[in-house]
Coordinates of C-alpha atoms in Angstrom, one line a residue:
Chain A
M60 CA 0.0 0.0 0.0
S61 CA 2.6 2.5 1.1
D62 CA 4.7 1.4 -1.9
D63 CA 1.8 2.3 -4.2
I64 CA 1.5 5.8 -2.6
Q65 CA 5.2 6.4 -3.0
K66 CA 5.1 5.4 -6.6
E67 CA 2.2 7.7 -7.2
V68 CA 4.0 10.6 -5.6
A69 CA 7.2 10.1 -7.4
P70 CA 5.8 10.8 -10.9
E71 CA 4.0 13.8 -9.5
E72 CA 7.3 15.2 -8.2
A73 CA 8.8 14.5 -11.5
V74 CA 6.1 16.4 -13.3
Q75 CA 6.5 19.3 -11.0
K76 CA 10.2 19.4 -11.6
E77 CA 9.5 19.3 -15.3
A78 CA 7.1 22.2 -15.0
V79 CA 9.6 24.3 -13.1
K80 CA 12.2 23.5 -15.7
K81 CA 9.7 24.5 -18.5
A82 CA 8.9 27.7 -16.7
A83 CA 12.6 28.6 -16.5
A84 CA 13.0 27.8 -20.1
K85 CA 10.1 30.1 -20.9
K86 CA 11.5 32.9 -18.9
E87 CA 14.6 32.7 -20.9
A88 CA 12.6 32.6 -24.1
V89 CA 10.6 35.7 -23.1
P90 CA 12.9 38.4 -24.5
K91 CA 13.0 36.5 -27.8
E92 CA 9.2 36.4 -28.0
D93 CA 9.1 40.1 -27.2
A94 CA 11.4 40.9 -30.1
A95 CA 9.3 38.8 -32.4
N96 CA 6.1 40.6 -31.2
E97 CA 7.8 43.9 -31.9
V98 CA 8.5 42.9 -35.5
E99 CA 5.0 41.6 -35.8
T100 CA 3.4 44.8 -34.6
L101 CA 5.6 46.8 -37.0
D102 CA 3.8 45.1 -39.8
Y103 CA 0.7 46.8 -38.8
M104 CA 2.1 50.2 -38.4
I105 CA 1.2 51.3 -41.9
V106 CA 1.0 54.8 -43.1
S107 CA -2.1 55.1 -45.2
S108 CA -4.7 57.6 -46.4
S109 CA -8.1 57.8 -44.9
P110 CA -10.4 56.1 -44.0
H111 CA -8.7 54.9 -40.8
L112 CA -11.3 52.4 -39.9
F113 CA -10.2 49.5 -37.9
D114 CA -11.7 46.1 -38.2
D115 CA -10.7 42.9 -36.7
N116 CA -10.9 41.1 -40.1
S117 CA -7.7 39.9 -41.5
I118 CA -6.7 38.0 -44.6
K119 CA -6.2 34.9 -42.4
K120 CA -9.6 35.2 -40.8
I121 CA -11.5 35.8 -44.0
M122 CA -9.7 33.0 -46.0
W123 CA -10.2 30.4 -43.3
T124 CA -13.9 31.4 -43.0
V125 CA -14.4 30.9 -46.7
N126 CA -12.6 27.5 -46.4
L127 CA -14.9 26.6 -43.6
T128 CA -18.0 27.5 -45.5
L129 CA -16.9 25.3 -48.3
A130 CA -16.5 22.3 -45.9
P131 CA -20.1 21.0 -46.0
A132 CA -20.0 20.9 -49.8
V133 CA -16.6 19.2 -49.8
I134 CA -17.7 16.6 -47.3
F135 CA -20.8 15.9 -49.3
S136 CA -18.8 15.4 -52.5
I137 CA -16.4 13.1 -50.8
Y138 CA -19.3 11.1 -49.6
Y139 CA -20.9 11.1 -53.0
F140 CA -17.9 10.7 -55.3
G141 CA -15.8 8.6 -53.0
L142 CA -12.2 8.3 -52.2
Q143 CA -11.0 9.6 -55.6
A144 CA -12.6 13.0 -54.8
L145 CA -10.8 13.1 -51.5
I146 CA -7.5 12.4 -53.2
T147 CA -8.1 15.1 -55.8
L148 CA -9.1 17.7 -53.2
L149 CA -6.1 16.9 -51.0
A150 CA -3.6 16.9 -53.9
G151 CA -5.0 20.3 -55.1
S152 CA -5.0 22.1 -51.8
L153 CA -1.9 20.7 -50.3
S154 CA 0.2 21.2 -53.4
A155 CA -1.1 24.7 -53.7
V156 CA 0.2 25.4 -50.2
A157 CA 3.6 23.8 -51.1
F158 CA 3.9 25.9 -54.3
E159 CA 3.0 29.1 -52.4
A160 CA 5.7 28.4 -49.8
A161 CA 8.3 27.5 -52.5
S162 CA 7.6 30.6 -54.7
Q163 CA 7.7 32.9 -51.7
K164 CA 10.9 31.3 -50.6
I165 CA 12.5 31.7 -54.0
M166 CA 11.4 35.3 -54.3
K167 CA 12.7 36.0 -50.8
K168 CA 9.3 37.1 -49.5
K169 CA 7.7 36.4 -46.2
I170 CA 6.1 33.0 -46.3
T171 CA 2.4 33.4 -45.6
I172 CA 1.0 29.9 -46.2
D173 CA -0.9 30.0 -42.9
D174 CA -3.2 32.7 -44.2
G175 CA -5.2 30.1 -46.0
S176 CA -5.4 31.9 -49.4
A177 CA -3.3 29.3 -51.1
F178 CA -5.2 26.5 -49.5
L179 CA -8.5 28.1 -50.6
C180 CA -7.1 28.6 -54.1
G181 CA -6.1 24.9 -54.4
L182 CA -9.4 23.7 -52.8
L183 CA -11.5 25.8 -55.2
L184 CA -9.4 24.5 -58.1
A185 CA -9.8 20.9 -57.1
M186 CA -13.6 21.5 -56.6
C187 CA -13.7 22.5 -60.3
L188 CA -12.2 19.3 -61.5
P189 CA -13.9 16.0 -62.4
P190 CA -13.7 13.6 -59.4
A191 CA -11.6 10.9 -61.1
V192 CA -8.7 12.9 -62.7
P193 CA -5.2 11.4 -62.3
I194 CA -3.4 12.9 -59.4
F195 CA -1.0 15.0 -61.4
V196 CA -3.9 17.1 -62.8
P197 CA -4.7 18.9 -59.6
I198 CA -1.0 19.3 -58.8
V199 CA -0.2 20.9 -62.2
G200 CA -3.3 23.0 -61.9
S201 CA -2.2 24.3 -58.5
F202 CA 1.2 25.0 -60.0
I203 CA -0.4 27.1 -62.7
A204 CA -2.7 28.8 -60.3
I205 CA -0.2 29.7 -57.6
V206 CA 3.1 30.2 -59.5
V207 CA 1.9 31.4 -62.9
A208 CA -1.4 33.2 -62.1
K209 CA -0.6 34.5 -58.6
H210 CA 3.0 34.9 -57.8
S211 CA 4.2 35.8 -61.3
M212 CA 1.8 38.7 -61.1
G213 CA 3.2 39.8 -57.7
G214 CA 1.4 37.6 -55.2
L215 CA -1.9 38.0 -53.3
G216 CA -3.6 41.2 -54.1
Y217 CA -1.8 41.8 -57.4
N218 CA -3.2 39.0 -59.6
I219 CA -5.4 40.1 -62.4
F220 CA -7.2 36.8 -62.9
N221 CA -8.8 34.4 -60.4
P222 CA -5.9 31.9 -59.9
A223 CA -8.2 28.9 -59.4
H224 CA -10.0 29.5 -62.7
I225 CA -6.7 30.1 -64.5
G226 CA -5.6 26.8 -63.3
R227 CA -8.7 25.1 -64.5
A228 CA -8.7 26.9 -67.9
A229 CA -5.1 25.8 -68.4
L230 CA -5.9 22.2 -67.5
M231 CA -8.9 22.3 -69.8
V232 CA -6.7 23.4 -72.7
S233 CA -3.9 20.9 -71.8
W234 CA -5.8 17.7 -71.2
P235 CA -9.3 18.2 -72.6
V236 CA -10.1 14.4 -72.5
L237 CA -9.2 13.9 -68.9
M238 CA -11.0 17.1 -67.9
T239 CA -14.3 16.0 -69.4
S240 CA -14.4 12.4 -68.3
W241 CA -17.1 12.4 -65.7
T242 CA -17.5 9.3 -63.6
T243 CA -20.2 8.2 -61.3
I244 CA -20.2 5.4 -58.7
T245 CA -23.3 3.5 -59.3
T246 CA -22.5 0.7 -56.9
A247 CA -19.7 0.3 -54.5
A248 CA -17.4 -1.3 -57.1
D249 CA -18.9 -0.1 -60.3
V250 CA -17.7 3.1 -61.9
T251 CA -19.2 4.3 -65.1
T252 CA -18.5 7.3 -67.3
S253 CA -21.4 9.4 -68.2
A254 CA -22.2 13.0 -69.1
T255 CA -23.1 15.9 -66.9
P256 CA -26.6 17.4 -67.3
L257 CA -25.2 20.3 -69.3
N258 CA -23.3 17.9 -71.5
I259 CA -26.5 16.1 -72.3
L260 CA -28.2 19.4 -72.9
K261 CA -25.5 20.5 -75.4
L262 CA -25.5 17.2 -77.3
Q263 CA -29.1 15.9 -77.1
G264 CA -31.3 18.7 -76.0
Y265 CA -33.5 19.5 -73.0
E266 CA -35.9 16.5 -73.4
A267 CA -33.0 14.1 -73.0
V268 CA -31.9 15.7 -69.7
V269 CA -35.4 15.3 -68.3
N270 CA -35.6 11.7 -69.6
T271 CA -32.2 10.9 -67.9
F272 CA -33.5 11.9 -64.5
G273 CA -37.1 10.6 -65.0
S274 CA -39.1 13.7 -64.6
Q275 CA -38.7 17.4 -64.2
T276 CA -39.2 17.2 -60.4
E277 CA -36.6 14.5 -60.2
L278 CA -34.3 16.6 -62.2
Y279 CA -34.7 19.6 -59.9
K280 CA -34.3 17.4 -56.9
A281 CA -31.1 15.8 -58.2
L282 CA -29.7 19.2 -59.1
F283 CA -30.6 20.8 -55.8
L284 CA -29.2 18.0 -53.6
G285 CA -26.2 17.4 -55.9
L286 CA -27.1 13.8 -56.9
R287 CA -25.7 14.2 -60.3
N288 CA -22.5 14.1 -62.4
G289 CA -20.2 17.1 -62.5
S290 CA -17.1 18.6 -61.0
I291 CA -16.3 17.6 -57.4
G292 CA -17.5 20.8 -55.7
E293 CA -20.1 22.2 -58.0
T294 CA -22.9 19.6 -57.6
C295 CA -24.5 20.2 -54.2
V296 CA -26.5 23.4 -54.7
V297 CA -28.1 23.4 -51.3
L298 CA -24.8 23.2 -49.3
L299 CA -23.0 25.7 -51.5
T300 CA -25.8 28.1 -51.2
L301 CA -25.8 27.7 -47.4
G302 CA -22.1 28.4 -47.4
G303 CA -22.6 31.4 -49.6
L304 CA -25.4 32.8 -47.3
F305 CA -23.1 32.4 -44.3
L306 CA -20.5 34.5 -46.1
I307 CA -23.1 37.1 -46.9
Y308 CA -24.2 37.1 -43.3
K309 CA -20.6 37.5 -42.2
R310 CA -20.3 40.4 -44.8
I311 CA -17.4 38.8 -46.4
I312 CA -19.1 38.8 -49.8
D313 CA -21.7 41.3 -51.1
W314 CA -25.1 39.7 -51.8
V315 CA -25.5 41.7 -55.1
V316 CA -22.9 39.6 -56.9
P317 CA -24.5 36.1 -56.6
V318 CA -28.0 37.5 -56.9
T319 CA -27.1 39.5 -60.1
M320 CA -25.1 36.7 -61.7
I321 CA -27.6 33.9 -61.0
G322 CA -30.5 36.2 -61.8
T323 CA -29.0 37.2 -65.1
V324 CA -28.4 33.6 -66.1
G325 CA -32.0 32.7 -65.0
V326 CA -33.7 35.5 -66.9
L327 CA -31.6 35.1 -70.0
T328 CA -32.0 31.3 -70.2
W329 CA -35.7 31.7 -69.5
M330 CA -36.0 34.1 -72.4
F331 CA -33.7 32.4 -74.9
G332 CA -33.0 28.9 -73.6
G333 CA -36.1 27.2 -74.9
T334 CA -36.8 25.6 -78.2
N335 CA -40.4 26.9 -78.5
G336 CA -39.5 30.5 -79.0
I337 CA -39.0 33.2 -76.5
L338 CA -39.8 32.7 -72.7
S339 CA -39.9 29.0 -73.0
G340 CA -36.5 28.1 -71.4
D341 CA -35.9 26.4 -68.1
P342 CA -34.3 29.0 -65.8
L343 CA -34.2 26.7 -62.7
F344 CA -32.3 24.0 -64.5
H345 CA -29.7 26.5 -65.8
M346 CA -29.3 28.2 -62.5
M347 CA -28.6 24.9 -60.7
A348 CA -26.6 23.1 -63.3
G349 CA -22.9 23.4 -63.9
G350 CA -20.7 25.5 -61.8
L351 CA -22.9 28.6 -61.6
I352 CA -23.6 28.4 -57.9
I353 CA -20.0 27.9 -56.8
G354 CA -18.9 30.4 -59.4
A355 CA -21.4 33.1 -58.3
F356 CA -20.8 32.7 -54.6
F357 CA -17.1 31.9 -54.3
M358 CA -15.4 32.9 -57.6
A359 CA -17.2 36.1 -58.7
T360 CA -16.8 37.5 -55.2
D361 CA -13.1 37.2 -55.0
M362 CA -11.8 40.4 -53.4
V363 CA -8.7 40.8 -55.6
T364 CA -10.0 40.2 -59.1
T365 CA -13.4 41.9 -59.0
P366 CA -14.5 45.6 -58.9
I367 CA -14.4 47.5 -55.6
T368 CA -17.6 49.5 -55.7
R369 CA -21.1 47.9 -55.5
K370 CA -22.1 49.4 -58.9
G371 CA -19.0 47.8 -60.4
K372 CA -19.8 44.5 -58.8
V373 CA -23.3 44.5 -60.3
I374 CA -21.8 45.2 -63.8
F375 CA -19.2 42.5 -63.2
A376 CA -21.8 39.9 -62.1
A377 CA -24.2 40.8 -64.9
G378 CA -21.4 40.5 -67.5
A379 CA -20.4 37.2 -66.2
G380 CA -23.9 36.0 -66.3
I381 CA -24.4 37.1 -69.9
I382 CA -21.2 35.5 -71.0
T383 CA -22.1 32.2 -69.2
V384 CA -25.5 32.1 -71.0
L385 CA -23.8 32.9 -74.4
I386 CA -21.3 30.1 -74.0
R387 CA -24.0 27.6 -72.7
L388 CA -26.5 28.3 -75.4
L389 CA -24.4 29.3 -78.4
G390 CA -20.8 28.3 -77.7
G391 CA -18.9 25.1 -78.2
Y392 CA -18.4 24.3 -74.5
P393 CA -21.3 23.0 -72.4
E394 CA -20.3 25.1 -69.4
G395 CA -19.0 28.7 -69.4
V396 CA -18.9 30.0 -65.8
C397 CA -15.1 29.6 -65.6
Y398 CA -14.4 31.5 -68.8
S399 CA -17.1 34.2 -68.1
I400 CA -15.5 35.0 -64.8
L401 CA -12.0 35.1 -66.3
L402 CA -13.2 37.4 -69.2
M403 CA -14.9 39.7 -66.7
N404 CA -11.6 39.7 -64.6
C405 CA -10.0 41.3 -67.7
V406 CA -12.3 44.3 -67.6
T407 CA -12.3 44.7 -63.8
P408 CA -9.7 47.5 -63.9
L409 CA -11.8 49.3 -66.6
I410 CA -15.0 49.0 -64.5
D411 CA -13.1 50.3 -61.5
R412 CA -11.8 53.3 -63.5
Y413 CA -15.2 54.3 -64.8
I414 CA -17.3 53.5 -61.7
Q415 CA -15.7 55.7 -59.1
P416 CA -17.7 56.8 -56.1
T417 CA -18.4 60.5 -56.0
L418 CA -16.2 62.3 -53.5
Y419 CA -18.1 63.7 -50.6
G420 CA -19.1 67.3 -51.4
R421 CA -18.2 67.1 -55.0
G422 CA -21.3 65.5 -56.5
E423 CA -24.1 67.3 -58.2
I424 CA -27.1 68.2 -56.0
G425 CA -30.2 66.1 -56.7
Chain B
M214 CA 37.6 41.9 -86.5
K215 CA 36.5 42.7 -82.9
R216 CA 34.1 45.3 -84.3
Y217 CA 32.4 42.7 -86.6
W218 CA 32.1 40.3 -83.7
D219 CA 30.4 43.0 -81.7
I220 CA 27.9 43.7 -84.4
F221 CA 27.2 40.0 -84.8
S222 CA 26.9 39.1 -81.2
K223 CA 24.6 41.9 -80.1
G224 CA 21.9 40.3 -82.1
L225 CA 22.3 37.1 -80.1
V226 CA 21.7 38.2 -76.6
L227 CA 21.7 41.9 -75.8
E228 CA 19.5 42.9 -78.7
N229 CA 17.8 39.6 -79.4
P230 CA 15.0 40.3 -81.8
I231 CA 12.3 38.3 -80.0
F232 CA 13.3 38.4 -76.3
V233 CA 14.6 42.0 -76.2
L234 CA 13.4 44.0 -79.2
A235 CA 10.1 42.1 -79.1
L236 CA 9.8 42.3 -82.9
S237 CA 8.4 39.4 -84.9
L238 CA 6.5 37.8 -82.0
C239 CA 3.9 36.5 -84.5
P240 CA 6.2 33.8 -86.0
A241 CA 7.6 33.1 -82.6
L242 CA 4.1 32.2 -81.5
A243 CA 2.8 30.6 -84.6
V244 CA 5.5 28.4 -86.1
T245 CA 7.3 27.2 -83.0
T246 CA 5.0 24.2 -82.4
S247 CA 7.9 21.9 -83.5
V248 CA 11.6 22.2 -83.6
V249 CA 11.8 21.6 -87.4
N250 CA 9.4 24.3 -88.2
A251 CA 11.1 26.8 -85.8
L252 CA 14.5 26.0 -87.2
T253 CA 13.4 26.3 -90.9
M254 CA 11.7 29.6 -90.2
G255 CA 14.8 30.8 -88.3
L256 CA 17.1 30.0 -91.2
T257 CA 14.8 31.4 -93.8
V258 CA 14.6 34.7 -91.8
T259 CA 18.4 34.7 -91.4
F260 CA 18.8 34.3 -95.1
V261 CA 16.3 37.0 -95.9
I262 CA 17.5 39.5 -93.3
S263 CA 21.2 39.3 -94.2
M264 CA 20.6 39.4 -98.0
N265 CA 18.2 42.3 -97.6
N266 CA 20.6 44.2 -95.4
L267 CA 23.3 43.7 -98.0
I268 CA 21.2 45.0 -100.8
V269 CA 19.7 47.9 -98.9
S270 CA 23.2 48.9 -97.8
I271 CA 24.6 48.7 -101.4
F272 CA 21.9 50.9 -102.8
R273 CA 21.6 53.2 -99.7
N274 CA 23.0 56.3 -101.5
W275 CA 20.7 56.0 -104.5
V276 CA 17.4 55.6 -102.7
N277 CA 15.3 58.7 -102.2
P278 CA 14.4 58.7 -98.5
K279 CA 10.8 59.5 -99.4
V280 CA 10.3 56.2 -101.2
R281 CA 12.6 54.1 -99.0
V282 CA 10.0 51.8 -97.4
P283 CA 8.4 50.6 -100.7
I284 CA 11.9 49.9 -102.0
Y285 CA 12.8 47.9 -98.9
I286 CA 9.6 46.0 -99.3
T287 CA 10.3 45.3 -102.9
S288 CA 13.8 44.0 -102.0
I289 CA 12.5 41.9 -99.2
A290 CA 9.7 40.4 -101.3
T291 CA 12.2 39.4 -104.0
I292 CA 14.4 37.6 -101.5
V293 CA 11.5 36.0 -99.8
T294 CA 10.3 34.7 -103.2
V295 CA 13.7 33.2 -103.8
A296 CA 13.7 31.5 -100.4
E297 CA 10.2 30.3 -100.9
L298 CA 11.0 28.8 -104.3
L299 CA 14.1 27.1 -102.9
L300 CA 12.2 25.6 -100.1
K301 CA 9.4 24.5 -102.4
A302 CA 12.0 22.8 -104.6
F303 CA 14.2 21.1 -102.0
A304 CA 11.9 20.6 -99.0
P305 CA 8.3 20.5 -100.2
L306 CA 7.0 19.0 -97.0
L307 CA 8.4 21.8 -94.9
Y308 CA 7.1 24.3 -97.4
K309 CA 3.6 22.8 -96.9
E310 CA 3.9 22.9 -93.2
L311 CA 5.0 26.5 -92.9
G312 CA 2.4 27.5 -95.4
I313 CA 1.3 31.1 -95.3
Y314 CA 3.9 32.1 -92.7
L315 CA 6.7 31.9 -95.4
S316 CA 5.0 34.6 -97.5
L317 CA 4.4 36.6 -94.3
V318 CA 8.2 36.9 -93.9
V319 CA 7.9 39.9 -96.2
V320 CA 6.3 42.0 -93.5
F321 CA 8.2 40.8 -90.5
A322 CA 9.0 43.8 -88.4
I323 CA 12.5 42.7 -87.6
I324 CA 13.6 42.7 -91.3
L325 CA 12.2 46.1 -92.0
A326 CA 13.6 47.4 -88.7
R327 CA 17.2 46.3 -89.5
A328 CA 17.0 47.8 -93.0
E329 CA 15.8 51.1 -91.6
V330 CA 17.9 51.2 -88.5
F331 CA 21.2 49.7 -89.6
A332 CA 21.6 48.9 -93.3
S333 CA 20.5 52.3 -94.6
K334 CA 23.3 53.9 -92.6
N335 CA 26.2 51.5 -92.8
R336 CA 28.5 49.9 -95.3
P337 CA 27.6 46.6 -96.9
V338 CA 29.9 44.3 -94.9
P339 CA 28.8 45.4 -91.4
S340 CA 25.2 45.5 -92.6
F341 CA 25.4 41.9 -93.8
I342 CA 27.0 40.9 -90.5
D343 CA 24.3 42.8 -88.6
G344 CA 21.6 41.0 -90.5
F345 CA 23.3 37.6 -90.0
G346 CA 23.6 38.3 -86.2
M347 CA 20.0 39.3 -85.9
G348 CA 18.9 36.3 -87.9
A349 CA 21.1 34.1 -85.7
G350 CA 19.5 35.6 -82.6
F351 CA 16.1 35.1 -84.1
T352 CA 16.9 31.5 -84.9
L353 CA 18.2 30.9 -81.4
A354 CA 15.1 32.3 -79.8
M355 CA 12.9 30.3 -82.1
L356 CA 14.8 27.2 -81.3
I357 CA 14.5 27.7 -77.5
V358 CA 10.8 28.3 -77.8
G359 CA 10.4 25.4 -80.3
V360 CA 12.3 22.9 -78.2
I361 CA 10.3 23.6 -75.0
R362 CA 7.0 23.6 -76.8
E363 CA 7.6 20.4 -78.7
L364 CA 9.1 18.7 -75.7
F365 CA 6.2 19.5 -73.3
G366 CA 3.4 19.7 -75.8
N367 CA 4.2 16.5 -77.7
G368 CA 6.9 14.7 -75.7
T369 CA 9.3 14.7 -78.7
I370 CA 12.2 16.6 -80.0
L371 CA 12.8 16.7 -83.8
G372 CA 10.2 14.0 -84.0
Y373 CA 12.1 11.6 -81.7
T374 CA 10.3 10.5 -78.5
V375 CA 12.1 11.9 -75.5
L376 CA 9.5 11.7 -72.8
G377 CA 8.0 8.3 -72.8
S378 CA 4.4 7.1 -72.7
W379 CA 4.2 8.0 -69.1
Y380 CA 4.1 11.6 -70.0
P381 CA 0.6 12.9 -71.0
P382 CA 1.3 15.7 -73.5
A383 CA 0.1 19.1 -72.2
L384 CA -1.7 20.5 -75.3
I385 CA -1.5 24.0 -73.9
F386 CA 2.2 24.2 -75.1
I387 CA 1.2 23.5 -78.7
M388 CA -1.6 26.1 -78.6
A389 CA -1.2 29.9 -78.6
P390 CA -1.8 30.6 -74.8
G391 CA 1.1 28.3 -73.9
A392 CA 3.3 30.1 -76.3
F393 CA 2.4 33.5 -74.8
I394 CA 3.0 32.3 -71.2
L395 CA 6.3 30.6 -72.2
I396 CA 7.6 33.6 -74.1
G397 CA 6.7 35.8 -71.2
Y398 CA 8.8 33.8 -68.8
L399 CA 11.6 33.5 -71.4
V400 CA 11.7 37.3 -71.7
G401 CA 12.0 37.5 -67.9
A402 CA 14.8 35.0 -67.9
W403 CA 16.5 36.8 -70.7
N404 CA 16.3 40.1 -68.8
I405 CA 18.0 38.6 -65.8
W406 CA 20.7 37.1 -68.1
S407 CA 21.4 40.2 -70.1
A408 CA 21.5 42.4 -67.0
R409 CA 24.2 40.1 -65.6
I410 CA 26.2 40.4 -68.9
E411 CA 25.9 44.2 -68.8
K412 CA 26.9 44.3 -65.2
A413 CA 30.0 42.2 -65.9
K414 CA 30.8 44.4 -68.9
G415 CA 30.4 47.5 -66.8
E416 CA 32.8 46.1 -64.1
R417 CA 35.4 45.4 -66.8
G418 CA 35.0 49.0 -67.9
E419 CA 33.7 48.3 -71.4
T420 CA 31.1 50.4 -73.0
I421 CA 27.9 48.6 -73.6

């Protein structure tokens, strides 16, 4: 009995000793930490013009919030598409982080991989890929997104184009066959290749889409819940919308962008999408199919590559919607969200130049 | 001799037509999909540019400045026709491959620029060497772009398989966007390189 007590006590003593040792070590380390803090705070002592509003938002906070809002859709797609989707997503996001660290190291800049922007970029890129692509595809895509589209332009905040979409566009040009092979898991062991709803629409027409899913209600249900073929992250409309609404609630994105973009696509496809003349299209189908939801909520709202003012954002979103509809209805590709956002990225500086807010006291009365 | 070498070598690196002067980017984008095409185009342009510089330089004192450009064009067109006929006779397949771009050599900016900037003001021999240097620089640039594009876009060099079947060819290198991106990066690399050369020359006290 007494032996037991002694044994119990002994480790406790050891632990205490350890703690004392640790505290001592900490004391020694304190000056170092202080020095580090000083350097850190110097980063925030920026001389800038007004407004001098202070907000506790930071790149880190915003980026990880966006990552978090994507999580439900990501988890759903891993559940729906299986392990291959997980591998693609991991390869995309992790390699993006690695490329970010490497390019910042080569350019002798401060390494900022913990701010989550590279992770987000890689994740969004992987979400725009078909689930069963070979593993090199997301890695090459991340390379193009991070090294070519982001750091060659000067890093975060200086890139003209949405890096994730540049990556996807380059992959689309490089390996068109791999990038358009859509797979579904019908049973646990059986994988078949079949077309996405928009592919069927392009090749066989609207009736064929409805027939594939059984009825129009079934079609809407499949699109809304994400039970269909497509890129990894674009399928589940309901979870993506929830994530987007959370971002709007957090005021990270402006609600006018998704509303304008999705609305433009809806109205235009309703007017011109049908085969029986004007106003016979199916706007709901077009709004939920393809990558429109993820594009409108997460790509067209990118802070770097879209206009600053609200008026500019509306123009941007409407333009992207119009180009999307043009590509879907008249172009050669079945889906055009990626290209429409990239094309509108081109004119963002122009929009910003012409849509400038009136200076206080300089505007006309009335 | 040193003077002639300077005239020749400036076309290679410090005044490379494609990477530094950024003239004649069109062929650099359009015909560099394979090494053979790039090399043929480079040699054709070298031939045309040096012959044209020679002719323009010989006749420089008899040409009225007011009509100099039409005369340059006439001279270039003549030489290009010669080159075209030669290719058609001795390498019909290449002729077919290069197609319209061979005739377009007539309006390549670099040829007109060298006639205007150098040949119309200098004696025939330096002019010929200047044209030859510029042509060599053009060929060098075309070769660099061509090798990279064929290697990554097709997995081959000069038609021989270099990257085996494990390599899935990235079609972007064969298409125009890949060429734009690649040339952008090569211009950047070239700037770093020529800045180093100029620095070294400056340290040695030579005039650049």
